[in-house]
Amino acid sequence: MPSPATPGRYDQSAYDRRSRTPGRRRTRRRRVMWTVAVLSAALPLSGVGMYVWADTRLNQEVDLGALTGRAPLGEGTNYLVVGSDSREGLSLKDQKDLNTGSTEGRRTDSMILLHTGAGGTTMLSLPRDSWVTLPPYVDPDTGRSYAAAPNKLNAAFSLGGPDLLIRTVERNTGVRVDHYAEIGFAGFVGVVDAVGGVDMCLERAVKDKDSGADLPKGCQTLDGAEALAFVRQRKQEAQGDLGRTRNQQKFLAALAQKAATPSTLLDPTKSLPTAGAGLDTLIVDKGTELPDLVSLFEAMRTTASGKGTQLNVPVADPDLRTPKGSAVKWDERRARALFTALRNDQAPPAG
């Protein structure tokens, strides 16, 4: 909003007294009061209208209440945030341009357990290749039952969707998932582009044939396609999947910070497309409403401002040899201490 012009000095005696007549004063006062009344009514109504519009677009597909064998309730609130490789909303050309491939269905590209409460905010990445125990489950396509068995965390999502993933996370962490939020490739790209890109400073150039990343060293603004390639690449990272999870945390925090700036929030040409892009491929649980998503967003923004904690699950072996290929083995003692702290709404233990 432009600042008002600097007021000049004027001769009071030369002031046009006709503008100070009772009739003109009343007319001007009524006009000002009417303008204020209209604005006062329009602003809340526009907020309510946007709330109703966004609330009706929530895809509340996941039913946490129907899950069995849940972890006990803890303190604070836990969100399981999943980035899936769903191609829904992408044309064949989009898939080619974004180097996403054309695999059917959806798999997880990132999993973050976000805890908020009196003990602070913690953004905890769960590597997709984590070696965990899948609980017993029934294949949703064939109806065949499977016993509990070790596998990669990512397999839980591909074998049984969000339900099995949530149960697997709870079984292996003991942390109760209160809300679930999943976004696909199209939604991710759309949100980044809607906010005008996200500023990132890279310590080295990033080039990855599989994800399509080709980014120079230094500070730059990533558009949606570049951002997607950046958070998906891992082969250039010295620690593979662990390095990718750190990049994902760094980027998501920067995205939340950008989306919360006044230039985005107060500009309908940005705020409405941002909300629309995010909701287009967003899947949440039946108990998640817009206030819960706002709390999730605020928690991510908190970590970006340095008031929260960003970390990975403690790892004992990043290259564990298994029948399913290379996997990530958690450090059981340190991981258990971390999960206990989250359940009790305490700050993560040092080290």
Coordinates of N, CA, C and O in Angstrom, one line a residue, residues 154-318:
N154 N 8.6 -47.6 3.4 CA 7.9 -47.2 2.1 C 7.0 -48.3 1.6 O 5.9 -48.0 1.0
A155 N 7.3 -49.6 1.9 CA 6.5 -50.7 1.5 C 5.1 -50.6 2.1 O 4.1 -51.1 1.5
A156 N 5.0 -50.1 3.4 CA 3.7 -50.1 4.1 C 2.7 -49.3 3.3 O 1.6 -49.7 3.1
F157 N 3.2 -48.2 2.7 CA 2.3 -47.3 1.9 C 1.9 -48.0 0.6 O 0.7 -47.9 0.2
S158 N 2.8 -48.6 -0.1 CA 2.5 -49.2 -1.4 C 1.7 -50.4 -1.2 O 0.9 -50.8 -2.1
L159 N 1.8 -51.2 -0.1 CA 1.0 -52.4 0.1 C -0.3 -52.2 0.7 O -1.3 -52.9 0.4
G160 N -0.5 -51.2 1.6 CA -1.7 -51.0 2.2 C -2.2 -49.5 2.4 O -3.1 -49.2 3.1
G161 N -1.6 -48.6 1.6 CA -2.0 -47.2 1.6 C -1.8 -46.5 2.9 O -1.0 -47.0 3.8
P162 N -2.4 -45.4 3.1 CA -2.3 -44.6 4.4 C -2.6 -45.4 5.6 O -1.9 -45.2 6.6
D163 N -3.6 -46.3 5.6 CA -3.9 -47.0 6.8 C -2.8 -47.9 7.3 O -2.5 -47.8 8.5
L164 N -2.2 -48.6 6.4 CA -1.1 -49.5 6.8 C 0.2 -48.6 7.2 O 0.9 -49.0 8.1
L165 N 0.4 -47.5 6.5 CA 1.5 -46.7 6.8 C 1.4 -46.1 8.2 O 2.3 -46.1 9.0
I166 N 0.2 -45.6 8.6 CA -0.1 -45.1 9.9 C 0.1 -46.1 11.0 O 0.8 -45.9 12.0
R167 N -0.4 -47.3 10.8 CA -0.3 -48.4 11.8 C 1.2 -48.8 11.9 O 1.6 -49.1 13.0
T168 N 1.9 -48.8 10.8 CA 3.4 -49.1 10.8 C 4.1 -48.1 11.6 O 5.0 -48.4 12.4
V169 N 3.9 -46.8 11.4 CA 4.6 -45.8 12.1 C 4.3 -45.9 13.6 O 5.2 -45.8 14.4
E170 N 3.0 -46.1 13.9 CA 2.7 -46.2 15.3 C 3.3 -47.4 16.0 O 3.8 -47.3 17.1
R171 N 3.3 -48.5 15.3 CA 3.9 -49.8 15.9 C 5.3 -49.6 16.2 O 5.8 -50.1 17.2
N172 N 6.1 -48.9 15.3 CA 7.5 -48.8 15.4 C 8.0 -47.6 16.2 O 9.2 -47.6 16.6
T173 N 7.2 -46.7 16.4 CA 7.5 -45.5 17.2 C 6.8 -45.4 18.6 O 7.3 -44.8 19.5
G174 N 5.6 -46.0 18.6 CA 4.8 -45.9 19.8 C 4.2 -44.5 19.9 O 3.5 -44.2 20.9
V175 N 4.3 -43.7 18.9 CA 3.7 -42.4 18.9 C 2.4 -42.4 18.1 O 2.3 -42.9 17.0
R176 N 1.3 -41.9 18.8 CA 0.0 -41.9 18.2 C -0.1 -40.8 17.1 O 0.2 -39.6 17.4
V177 N -0.6 -41.1 16.0 CA -0.8 -40.2 14.9 C -2.2 -39.5 15.0 O -3.2 -40.2 15.0
D178 N -2.2 -38.2 15.3 CA -3.5 -37.6 15.5 C -4.1 -37.0 14.2 O -5.4 -37.0 14.1
H179 N -3.3 -36.7 13.2 CA -3.8 -36.2 12.0 C -2.8 -36.6 10.8 O -1.6 -36.8 11.0
Y180 N -3.4 -36.9 9.7 CA -2.7 -37.3 8.5 C -2.9 -36.3 7.4 O -4.0 -35.9 7.1
A181 N -1.8 -36.0 6.7 CA -1.9 -35.1 5.5 C -1.0 -35.6 4.4 O 0.2 -35.8 4.7
E182 N -1.5 -35.7 3.2 CA -0.7 -36.2 2.1 C -0.9 -35.3 0.9 O -2.0 -34.9 0.6
I183 N 0.2 -35.0 0.2 CA 0.1 -34.2 -1.0 C 0.9 -34.8 -2.1 O 1.9 -35.4 -1.9
G184 N 0.3 -34.8 -3.4 CA 0.9 -35.4 -4.5 C 1.8 -34.4 -5.3 O 1.9 -33.2 -4.9
F185 N 2.4 -34.9 -6.3 CA 3.4 -34.1 -7.1 C 2.7 -32.8 -7.7 O 3.3 -31.7 -7.5
A186 N 1.5 -32.9 -8.2 CA 0.8 -31.8 -8.8 C 0.6 -30.7 -7.8 O 0.8 -29.5 -8.1
G187 N 0.1 -31.1 -6.6 CA -0.2 -30.1 -5.6 C 1.1 -29.4 -5.1 O 1.1 -28.2 -4.9
F188 N 2.2 -30.2 -5.0 CA 3.4 -29.6 -4.5 C 3.9 -28.5 -5.5 O 4.2 -27.4 -5.1
V189 N 3.9 -28.9 -6.8 CA 4.4 -28.0 -7.8 C 3.5 -26.7 -7.8 O 4.0 -25.6 -7.9
G190 N 2.2 -27.0 -7.7 CA 1.2 -25.8 -7.8 C 1.4 -24.9 -6.7 O 1.3 -23.7 -6.9
V191 N 1.6 -25.4 -5.4 CA 1.8 -24.5 -4.3 C 3.1 -23.6 -4.4 O 3.0 -22.4 -4.2
V192 N 4.2 -24.3 -4.8 CA 5.4 -23.5 -5.0 C 5.3 -22.4 -6.0 O 5.7 -21.3 -5.8
D193 N 4.7 -22.8 -7.2 CA 4.5 -21.8 -8.2 C 3.5 -20.6 -7.8 O 3.7 -19.5 -8.1
A194 N 2.5 -21.0 -7.0 CA 1.5 -20.0 -6.6 C 2.1 -19.0 -5.7 O 1.6 -17.8 -5.7
V195 N 3.1 -19.3 -4.8 CA 3.7 -18.4 -3.9 C 4.8 -17.6 -4.6 O 5.5 -16.8 -4.0
G196 N 5.1 -17.9 -5.9 CA 6.1 -17.2 -6.6 C 7.5 -17.8 -6.5 O 8.5 -17.1 -6.7
G197 N 7.5 -19.0 -6.1 CA 8.8 -19.7 -5.9 C 9.3 -19.6 -4.5 O 8.9 -18.8 -3.7
V198 N 10.3 -20.4 -4.2 CA 10.9 -20.4 -2.8 C 12.4 -20.2 -2.9 O 13.1 -20.8 -3.7
D199 N 12.9 -19.3 -2.1 CA 14.3 -18.9 -2.0 C 15.1 -20.0 -1.3 O 14.7 -20.4 -0.2
M200 N 16.1 -20.5 -1.9 CA 17.0 -21.5 -1.3 C 18.5 -21.1 -1.6 O 18.8 -20.6 -2.7
C201 N 19.3 -21.4 -0.7 CA 20.8 -21.2 -0.8 C 21.4 -22.6 -0.8 O 21.4 -23.3 0.2
L202 N 22.0 -23.0 -1.9 CA 22.6 -24.3 -2.0 C 24.1 -24.2 -1.8 O 24.8 -23.4 -2.4
E203 N 24.7 -25.1 -1.0 CA 26.1 -25.1 -0.7 C 26.9 -25.6 -1.9 O 28.1 -25.4 -2.0
R204 N 26.3 -26.4 -2.8 CA 26.9 -26.9 -3.9 C 25.9 -27.1 -5.0 O 24.7 -27.1 -4.8
A205 N 26.4 -27.2 -6.3 CA 25.5 -27.5 -7.4 C 24.9 -28.8 -7.3 O 25.5 -29.8 -6.7
V206 N 23.6 -28.9 -7.7 CA 22.9 -30.2 -7.6 C 22.5 -30.6 -9.0 O 21.8 -29.9 -9.8
K207 N 22.9 -31.8 -9.4 CA 22.6 -32.3 -10.8 C 22.3 -33.8 -10.6 O 23.1 -34.6 -10.1
D208 N 21.0 -34.1 -11.0 CA 20.6 -35.5 -10.8 C 19.7 -35.9 -12.0 O 18.7 -35.3 -12.3
K209 N 20.1 -36.9 -12.8 CA 19.4 -37.3 -14.0 C 18.1 -37.8 -13.7 O 17.1 -37.6 -14.4
D210 N 17.9 -38.6 -12.6 CA 16.6 -39.3 -12.3 C 15.5 -38.3 -12.0 O 14.4 -38.4 -12.4
S211 N 15.9 -37.3 -11.1 CA 14.9 -36.3 -10.7 C 14.8 -35.2 -11.6 O 13.8 -34.4 -11.6
G212 N 15.8 -35.0 -12.4 CA 15.8 -33.8 -13.4 C 16.4 -32.6 -12.7 O 16.4 -31.5 -13.3
A213 N 17.0 -32.7 -11.5 CA 17.6 -31.5 -10.9 C 18.8 -31.1 -11.6 O 19.7 -31.9 -11.9
D214 N 18.9 -29.8 -11.9 CA 20.1 -29.2 -12.5 C 20.2 -27.7 -11.9 O 19.8 -26.8 -12.6
L215 N 20.7 -27.6 -10.7 CA 20.7 -26.3 -10.0 C 22.1 -25.9 -9.7 O 22.9 -26.7 -9.2
P216 N 22.4 -24.6 -9.9 CA 23.8 -24.1 -9.6 C 24.0 -23.9 -8.1 O 23.0 -23.8 -7.3
K217 N 25.2 -23.8 -7.7 CA 25.5 -23.5 -6.3 C 25.1 -22.0 -6.1 O 25.2 -21.2 -6.9
G218 N 24.7 -21.7 -4.8 CA 24.4 -20.4 -4.4 C 22.9 -20.1 -4.2 O 22.1 -21.1 -4.2
C219 N 22.6 -18.9 -3.9 CA 21.2 -18.5 -3.6 C 20.4 -18.3 -4.8 O 20.9 -17.7 -5.8
Q220 N 19.1 -18.8 -4.8 CA 18.3 -18.7 -6.0 C 16.8 -19.0 -5.6 O 16.6 -19.4 -4.5
T221 N 15.9 -18.7 -6.5 CA 14.5 -18.9 -6.3 C 14.1 -20.1 -7.1 O 14.2 -20.1 -8.4
L222 N 13.6 -21.2 -6.5 CA 13.2 -22.4 -7.2 C 11.7 -22.3 -7.5 O 10.9 -22.0 -6.7
D223 N 11.4 -22.6 -8.8 CA 10.0 -22.7 -9.2 C 9.5 -24.1 -8.8 O 10.3 -24.9 -8.3
G224 N 8.3 -24.4 -9.1 CA 7.7 -25.7 -8.8 C 8.4 -26.9 -9.3 O 8.7 -27.9 -8.5
A225 N 8.8 -26.9 -10.6 CA 9.5 -28.0 -11.2 C 10.9 -28.2 -10.6 O 11.3 -29.3 -10.3
E226 N 11.6 -27.1 -10.4 CA 12.9 -27.2 -9.8 C 12.9 -27.7 -8.3 O 13.7 -28.4 -7.9
A227 N 11.9 -27.2 -7.6 CA 11.7 -27.6 -6.2 C 11.4 -29.1 -6.1 O 12.0 -29.8 -5.2
L228 N 10.5 -29.6 -7.0 CA 10.2 -31.0 -6.9 C 11.4 -31.8 -7.2 O 11.7 -32.9 -6.6
A229 N 12.2 -31.4 -8.2 CA 13.5 -32.2 -8.5 C 14.4 -32.1 -7.4 O 15.1 -33.1 -7.1
F230 N 14.5 -31.0 -6.7 CA 15.5 -30.8 -5.6 C 15.1 -31.8 -4.4 O 15.9 -32.4 -3.8
V231 N 13.8 -31.8 -4.0 CA 13.4 -32.6 -2.8 C 13.4 -34.1 -3.2 O 13.4 -34.9 -2.3
R232 N 13.4 -34.5 -4.5 CA 13.3 -35.9 -4.8 C 14.7 -36.5 -5.0 O 14.9 -37.7 -4.9
Q233 N 15.7 -35.7 -5.3 CA 17.0 -36.2 -5.6 C 17.7 -36.7 -4.4 O 17.6 -36.2 -3.3
R234 N 18.4 -37.8 -4.5 CA 19.2 -38.4 -3.4 C 20.5 -39.0 -3.8 O 21.4 -39.2 -2.9
K235 N 20.7 -39.4 -5.0 CA 21.9 -40.1 -5.4 C 23.2 -39.2 -5.3 O 24.3 -39.7 -5.2
Q236 N 23.0 -37.9 -5.4 CA 24.1 -37.0 -5.2 C 24.5 -36.8 -3.7 O 25.5 -36.3 -3.4
E237 N 23.5 -37.1 -2.9 CA 23.7 -36.9 -1.4 C 24.6 -38.0 -0.9 O 24.5 -39.2 -1.1
A238 N 25.6 -37.6 -0.1 CA 26.6 -38.5 0.5 C 25.9 -39.6 1.4 O 26.3 -40.7 1.4
Q239 N 24.8 -39.2 2.0 CA 24.1 -40.1 2.9 C 22.8 -40.6 2.3 O 21.9 -41.1 3.0
G240 N 22.6 -40.5 0.9 CA 21.5 -41.0 0.2 C 20.2 -40.5 0.8 O 19.9 -39.3 0.8
D241 N 19.3 -41.4 1.2 CA 18.0 -41.1 1.7 C 18.0 -40.1 2.9 O 17.1 -39.3 3.0
L242 N 19.0 -40.3 3.7 CA 19.1 -39.4 4.9 C 19.4 -37.9 4.4 O 18.9 -37.0 5.0
G243 N 20.3 -37.8 3.4 CA 20.5 -36.5 2.9 C 19.3 -35.9 2.2 O 19.1 -34.7 2.3
R244 N 18.5 -36.7 1.6 CA 17.3 -36.2 0.9 C 16.3 -35.7 2.0 O 15.7 -34.7 1.8
T245 N 16.2 -36.4 3.1 CA 15.2 -36.0 4.1 C 15.6 -34.6 4.7 O 14.8 -33.8 5.0
R246 N 16.9 -34.4 4.8 CA 17.4 -33.1 5.3 C 17.0 -32.0 4.3 O 16.6 -30.9 4.7
N247 N 17.2 -32.3 3.0 CA 16.8 -31.3 2.0 C 15.3 -31.0 2.1 O 14.8 -29.9 1.9
Q248 N 14.5 -32.1 2.3 CA 13.1 -31.9 2.3 C 12.6 -31.1 3.5 O 11.8 -30.2 3.3
Q249 N 13.2 -31.3 4.6 CA 12.9 -30.5 5.8 C 13.3 -29.0 5.6 O 12.5 -28.1 5.9
K250 N 14.4 -28.8 5.0 CA 14.9 -27.4 4.8 C 14.0 -26.7 3.8 O 13.6 -25.5 4.0
F251 N 13.6 -27.4 2.8 CA 12.7 -26.8 1.8 C 11.3 -26.5 2.3 O 10.7 -25.5 2.1
L252 N 10.7 -27.5 3.0 CA 9.4 -27.3 3.5 C 9.3 -26.2 4.5 O 8.3 -25.4 4.5
A253 N 10.3 -26.0 5.3 CA 10.4 -24.9 6.3 C 10.4 -23.6 5.5 O 9.7 -22.6 5.9
A254 N 11.2 -23.6 4.4 CA 11.3 -22.3 3.6 C 10.0 -22.0 2.9 O 9.6 -20.9 2.8
L255 N 9.4 -23.1 2.4 CA 8.1 -22.9 1.8 C 7.0 -22.3 2.7 O 6.3 -21.4 2.4
A256 N 7.0 -22.9 3.9 CA 6.0 -22.4 4.9 C 6.3 -20.9 5.3 O 5.4 -20.1 5.5
Q257 N 7.6 -20.6 5.4 CA 8.0 -19.2 5.7 C 7.5 -18.3 4.6 O 7.0 -17.2 4.9
K258 N 7.7 -18.7 3.3 CA 7.4 -17.8 2.2 C 5.8 -17.7 2.1 O 5.3 -16.5 1.9
A259 N 5.1 -18.7 2.3 CA 3.7 -18.7 2.2 C 3.0 -17.8 3.3 O 1.9 -17.4 3.2
A260 N 3.8 -17.6 4.4 CA 3.2 -16.9 5.5 C 3.6 -15.4 5.5 O 3.2 -14.6 6.3
T261 N 4.3 -15.0 4.5 CA 4.7 -13.6 4.4 C 3.5 -12.7 4.0 O 2.6 -13.2 3.3
P262 N 3.4 -11.5 4.5 CA 2.3 -10.6 4.1 C 2.0 -10.4 2.7 O 0.9 -10.4 2.2
S263 N 3.1 -10.5 1.9 CA 2.9 -10.3 0.4 C 2.2 -11.4 -0.2 O 1.6 -11.3 -1.3
T264 N 2.2 -12.6 0.4 CA 1.4 -13.7 0.0 C 0.0 -13.8 0.6 O -1.0 -13.9 -0.1
L265 N 0.0 -13.6 1.9 CA -1.3 -13.8 2.6 C -2.3 -12.7 2.3 O -3.5 -12.9 2.2
L266 N -1.8 -11.5 2.0 CA -2.7 -10.3 1.8 C -3.0 -10.1 0.3 O -3.7 -9.2 -0.1
D267 N -2.4 -10.9 -0.6 CA -2.6 -10.8 -2.0 C -3.5 -11.9 -2.5 O -3.0 -13.1 -2.6
P268 N -4.7 -11.7 -2.8 CA -5.7 -12.7 -3.3 C -5.2 -13.5 -4.5 O -5.5 -14.7 -4.7
T269 N -4.4 -12.8 -5.4 CA -3.9 -13.5 -6.6 C -2.8 -14.5 -6.2 O -2.5 -15.4 -7.0
K270 N -2.3 -14.5 -5.0 CA -1.4 -15.5 -4.5 C -2.0 -16.4 -3.5 O -1.8 -17.7 -3.6
S271 N -2.7 -15.9 -2.5 CA -3.3 -16.7 -1.5 C -4.3 -17.7 -2.0 O -4.3 -18.9 -1.6
L272 N -5.2 -17.2 -2.9 CA -6.2 -18.2 -3.4 C -5.7 -19.3 -4.2 O -6.0 -20.4 -4.1
P273 N -4.8 -18.9 -5.2 CA -4.1 -20.0 -6.0 C -3.3 -21.0 -5.1 O -3.3 -22.2 -5.3
T274 N -2.7 -20.4 -4.1 CA -1.9 -21.3 -3.2 C -2.8 -22.3 -2.5 O -2.5 -23.5 -2.4
A275 N -3.9 -21.8 -1.9 CA -4.8 -22.7 -1.3 C -5.4 -23.7 -2.2 O -5.5 -24.9 -1.9
G276 N -5.8 -23.2 -3.4 CA -6.4 -24.1 -4.4 C -5.4 -25.2 -4.9 O -5.8 -26.4 -5.0
A277 N -4.2 -24.8 -5.1 CA -3.2 -25.8 -5.6 C -2.9 -26.8 -4.5 O -2.8 -28.0 -4.8
G278 N -2.9 -26.4 -3.3 CA -2.6 -27.4 -2.2 C -3.8 -28.3 -2.0 O -3.6 -29.5 -1.7
L279 N -5.0 -27.8 -2.1 CA -6.2 -28.7 -1.8 C -6.5 -29.6 -3.0 O -7.1 -30.6 -2.8
D280 N -6.0 -29.3 -4.2 CA -6.3 -30.2 -5.3 C -5.8 -31.6 -5.2 O -6.5 -32.5 -5.6
T281 N -4.7 -31.8 -4.5 CA -4.2 -33.2 -4.4 C -3.9 -33.5 -2.9 O -3.2 -34.5 -2.6
L282 N -4.5 -32.8 -2.0 CA -4.4 -33.0 -0.6 C -5.3 -34.1 -0.1 O -6.5 -34.0 -0.4
I283 N -4.8 -35.0 0.6 CA -5.7 -36.1 1.3 C -5.4 -36.0 2.8 O -4.3 -36.0 3.2
V284 N -6.5 -35.9 3.5 CA -6.4 -35.9 5.0 C -7.3 -36.9 5.7 O -8.0 -37.6 5.0
D285 N -7.2 -37.0 7.0 CA -8.1 -37.9 7.7 C -9.4 -37.2 8.0 O -9.5 -36.0 7.9
K286 N -10.4 -38.0 8.4 CA -11.7 -37.5 8.5 C -11.8 -36.5 9.7 O -12.8 -35.7 9.8
G287 N -10.9 -36.6 10.6 CA -10.9 -35.6 11.8 C -10.2 -34.3 11.5 O -10.2 -33.5 12.4
T288 N -9.6 -34.2 10.4 CA -8.8 -33.0 10.1 C -9.7 -31.9 9.4 O -10.3 -32.2 8.3
E289 N -9.7 -30.8 10.0 CA -10.5 -29.6 9.5 C -9.5 -28.5 9.2 O -8.3 -28.7 9.5
L290 N -9.9 -27.4 8.6 CA -9.0 -26.3 8.2 C -8.2 -25.8 9.4 O -7.0 -25.5 9.3
P291 N -8.8 -25.6 10.6 CA -8.0 -25.2 11.7 C -6.8 -26.1 12.0 O -5.7 -25.6 12.4
D292 N -7.0 -27.4 11.8 CA -5.9 -28.3 12.0 C -4.8 -28.1 11.0 O -3.6 -28.2 11.3
L293 N -5.2 -27.8 9.8 CA -4.2 -27.6 8.7 C -3.4 -26.3 9.0 O -2.3 -26.2 8.7
V294 N -4.2 -25.3 9.5 CA -3.5 -24.0 9.9 C -2.5 -24.3 11.0 O -1.4 -23.7 10.9
S295 N -2.8 -25.1 12.0 CA -1.9 -25.4 13.0 C -0.7 -26.2 12.5 O 0.5 -25.9 12.9
L296 N -0.9 -27.1 11.5 CA 0.2 -27.8 10.9 C 1.1 -26.8 10.2 O 2.3 -26.9 10.3
F297 N 0.5 -25.9 9.4 CA 1.3 -24.9 8.7 C 2.1 -24.0 9.6 O 3.3 -23.7 9.4
E298 N 1.5 -23.6 10.7 CA 2.1 -22.7 11.7 C 3.3 -23.5 12.3 O 4.4 -22.9 12.6
A299 N 3.1 -24.8 12.6 CA 4.2 -25.6 13.2 C 5.4 -25.7 12.3 O 6.6 -25.5 12.7
M300 N 5.1 -25.8 11.0 CA 6.2 -25.9 10.0 C 6.9 -24.5 9.9 O 8.1 -24.4 9.8
R301 N 6.1 -23.5 10.0 CA 6.7 -22.1 9.9 C 7.6 -21.9 11.2 O 8.6 -21.2 11.1
T302 N 7.2 -22.4 12.3 CA 7.9 -22.2 13.5 C 9.3 -22.8 13.4 O 10.3 -22.2 13.8
T303 N 9.4 -24.0 12.8 CA 10.7 -24.6 12.6 C 11.6 -23.8 11.7 O 12.8 -23.7 11.8
A304 N 10.9 -23.1 10.7 CA 11.7 -22.3 9.7 C 12.3 -21.1 10.4 O 13.3 -20.6 10.1
S305 N 11.6 -20.6 11.5 CA 12.1 -19.4 12.2 C 13.1 -19.8 13.2 O 13.6 -18.9 13.9
G306 N 13.5 -21.0 13.4 CA 14.5 -21.4 14.3 C 14.0 -21.7 15.7 O 14.7 -22.0 16.6
K307 N 12.6 -21.7 15.9 CA 12.1 -21.9 17.2 C 11.7 -23.4 17.4 O 11.2 -23.8 18.5
G308 N 11.9 -24.2 16.4 CA 11.6 -25.6 16.5 C 12.8 -26.4 16.2 O 13.9 -25.9 16.0
T309 N 12.6 -27.8 16.2 CA 13.7 -28.7 16.0 C 13.5 -29.5 14.8 O 12.4 -30.1 14.6
Q310 N 14.5 -29.6 13.9 CA 14.4 -30.4 12.7 C 15.5 -31.5 12.9 O 16.7 -31.3 13.1
L311 N 15.1 -32.8 12.7 CA 16.0 -33.9 12.8 C 15.5 -35.1 12.1 O 14.4 -35.2 11.8
N312 N 16.5 -36.1 12.0 CA 16.2 -37.4 11.4 C 16.1 -38.4 12.6 O 16.6 -38.2 13.7
V313 N 15.5 -39.5 12.4 CA 15.5 -40.6 13.3 C 17.0 -41.0 13.5 O 17.7 -41.2 12.5
P314 N 17.4 -41.2 14.7 CA 18.8 -41.6 14.9 C 19.1 -43.0 14.2 O 18.3 -43.9 14.2
V315 N 20.2 -43.0 13.5 CA 20.5 -44.2 12.6 C 21.8 -44.9 13.1 O 22.8 -44.3 13.4
A316 N 21.7 -46.2 13.1 CA 22.9 -47.1 13.4 C 23.6 -47.5 12.2 O 24.8 -47.7 12.2
D317 N 22.8 -47.8 11.1 CA 23.4 -48.3 9.9 C 22.6 -47.8 8.7 O 21.5 -48.2 8.5
P318 N 23.2 -46.8 7.9 CA 22.4 -46.3 6.7 C 22.4 -47.2 5.5 O 21.8 -46.9 4.5

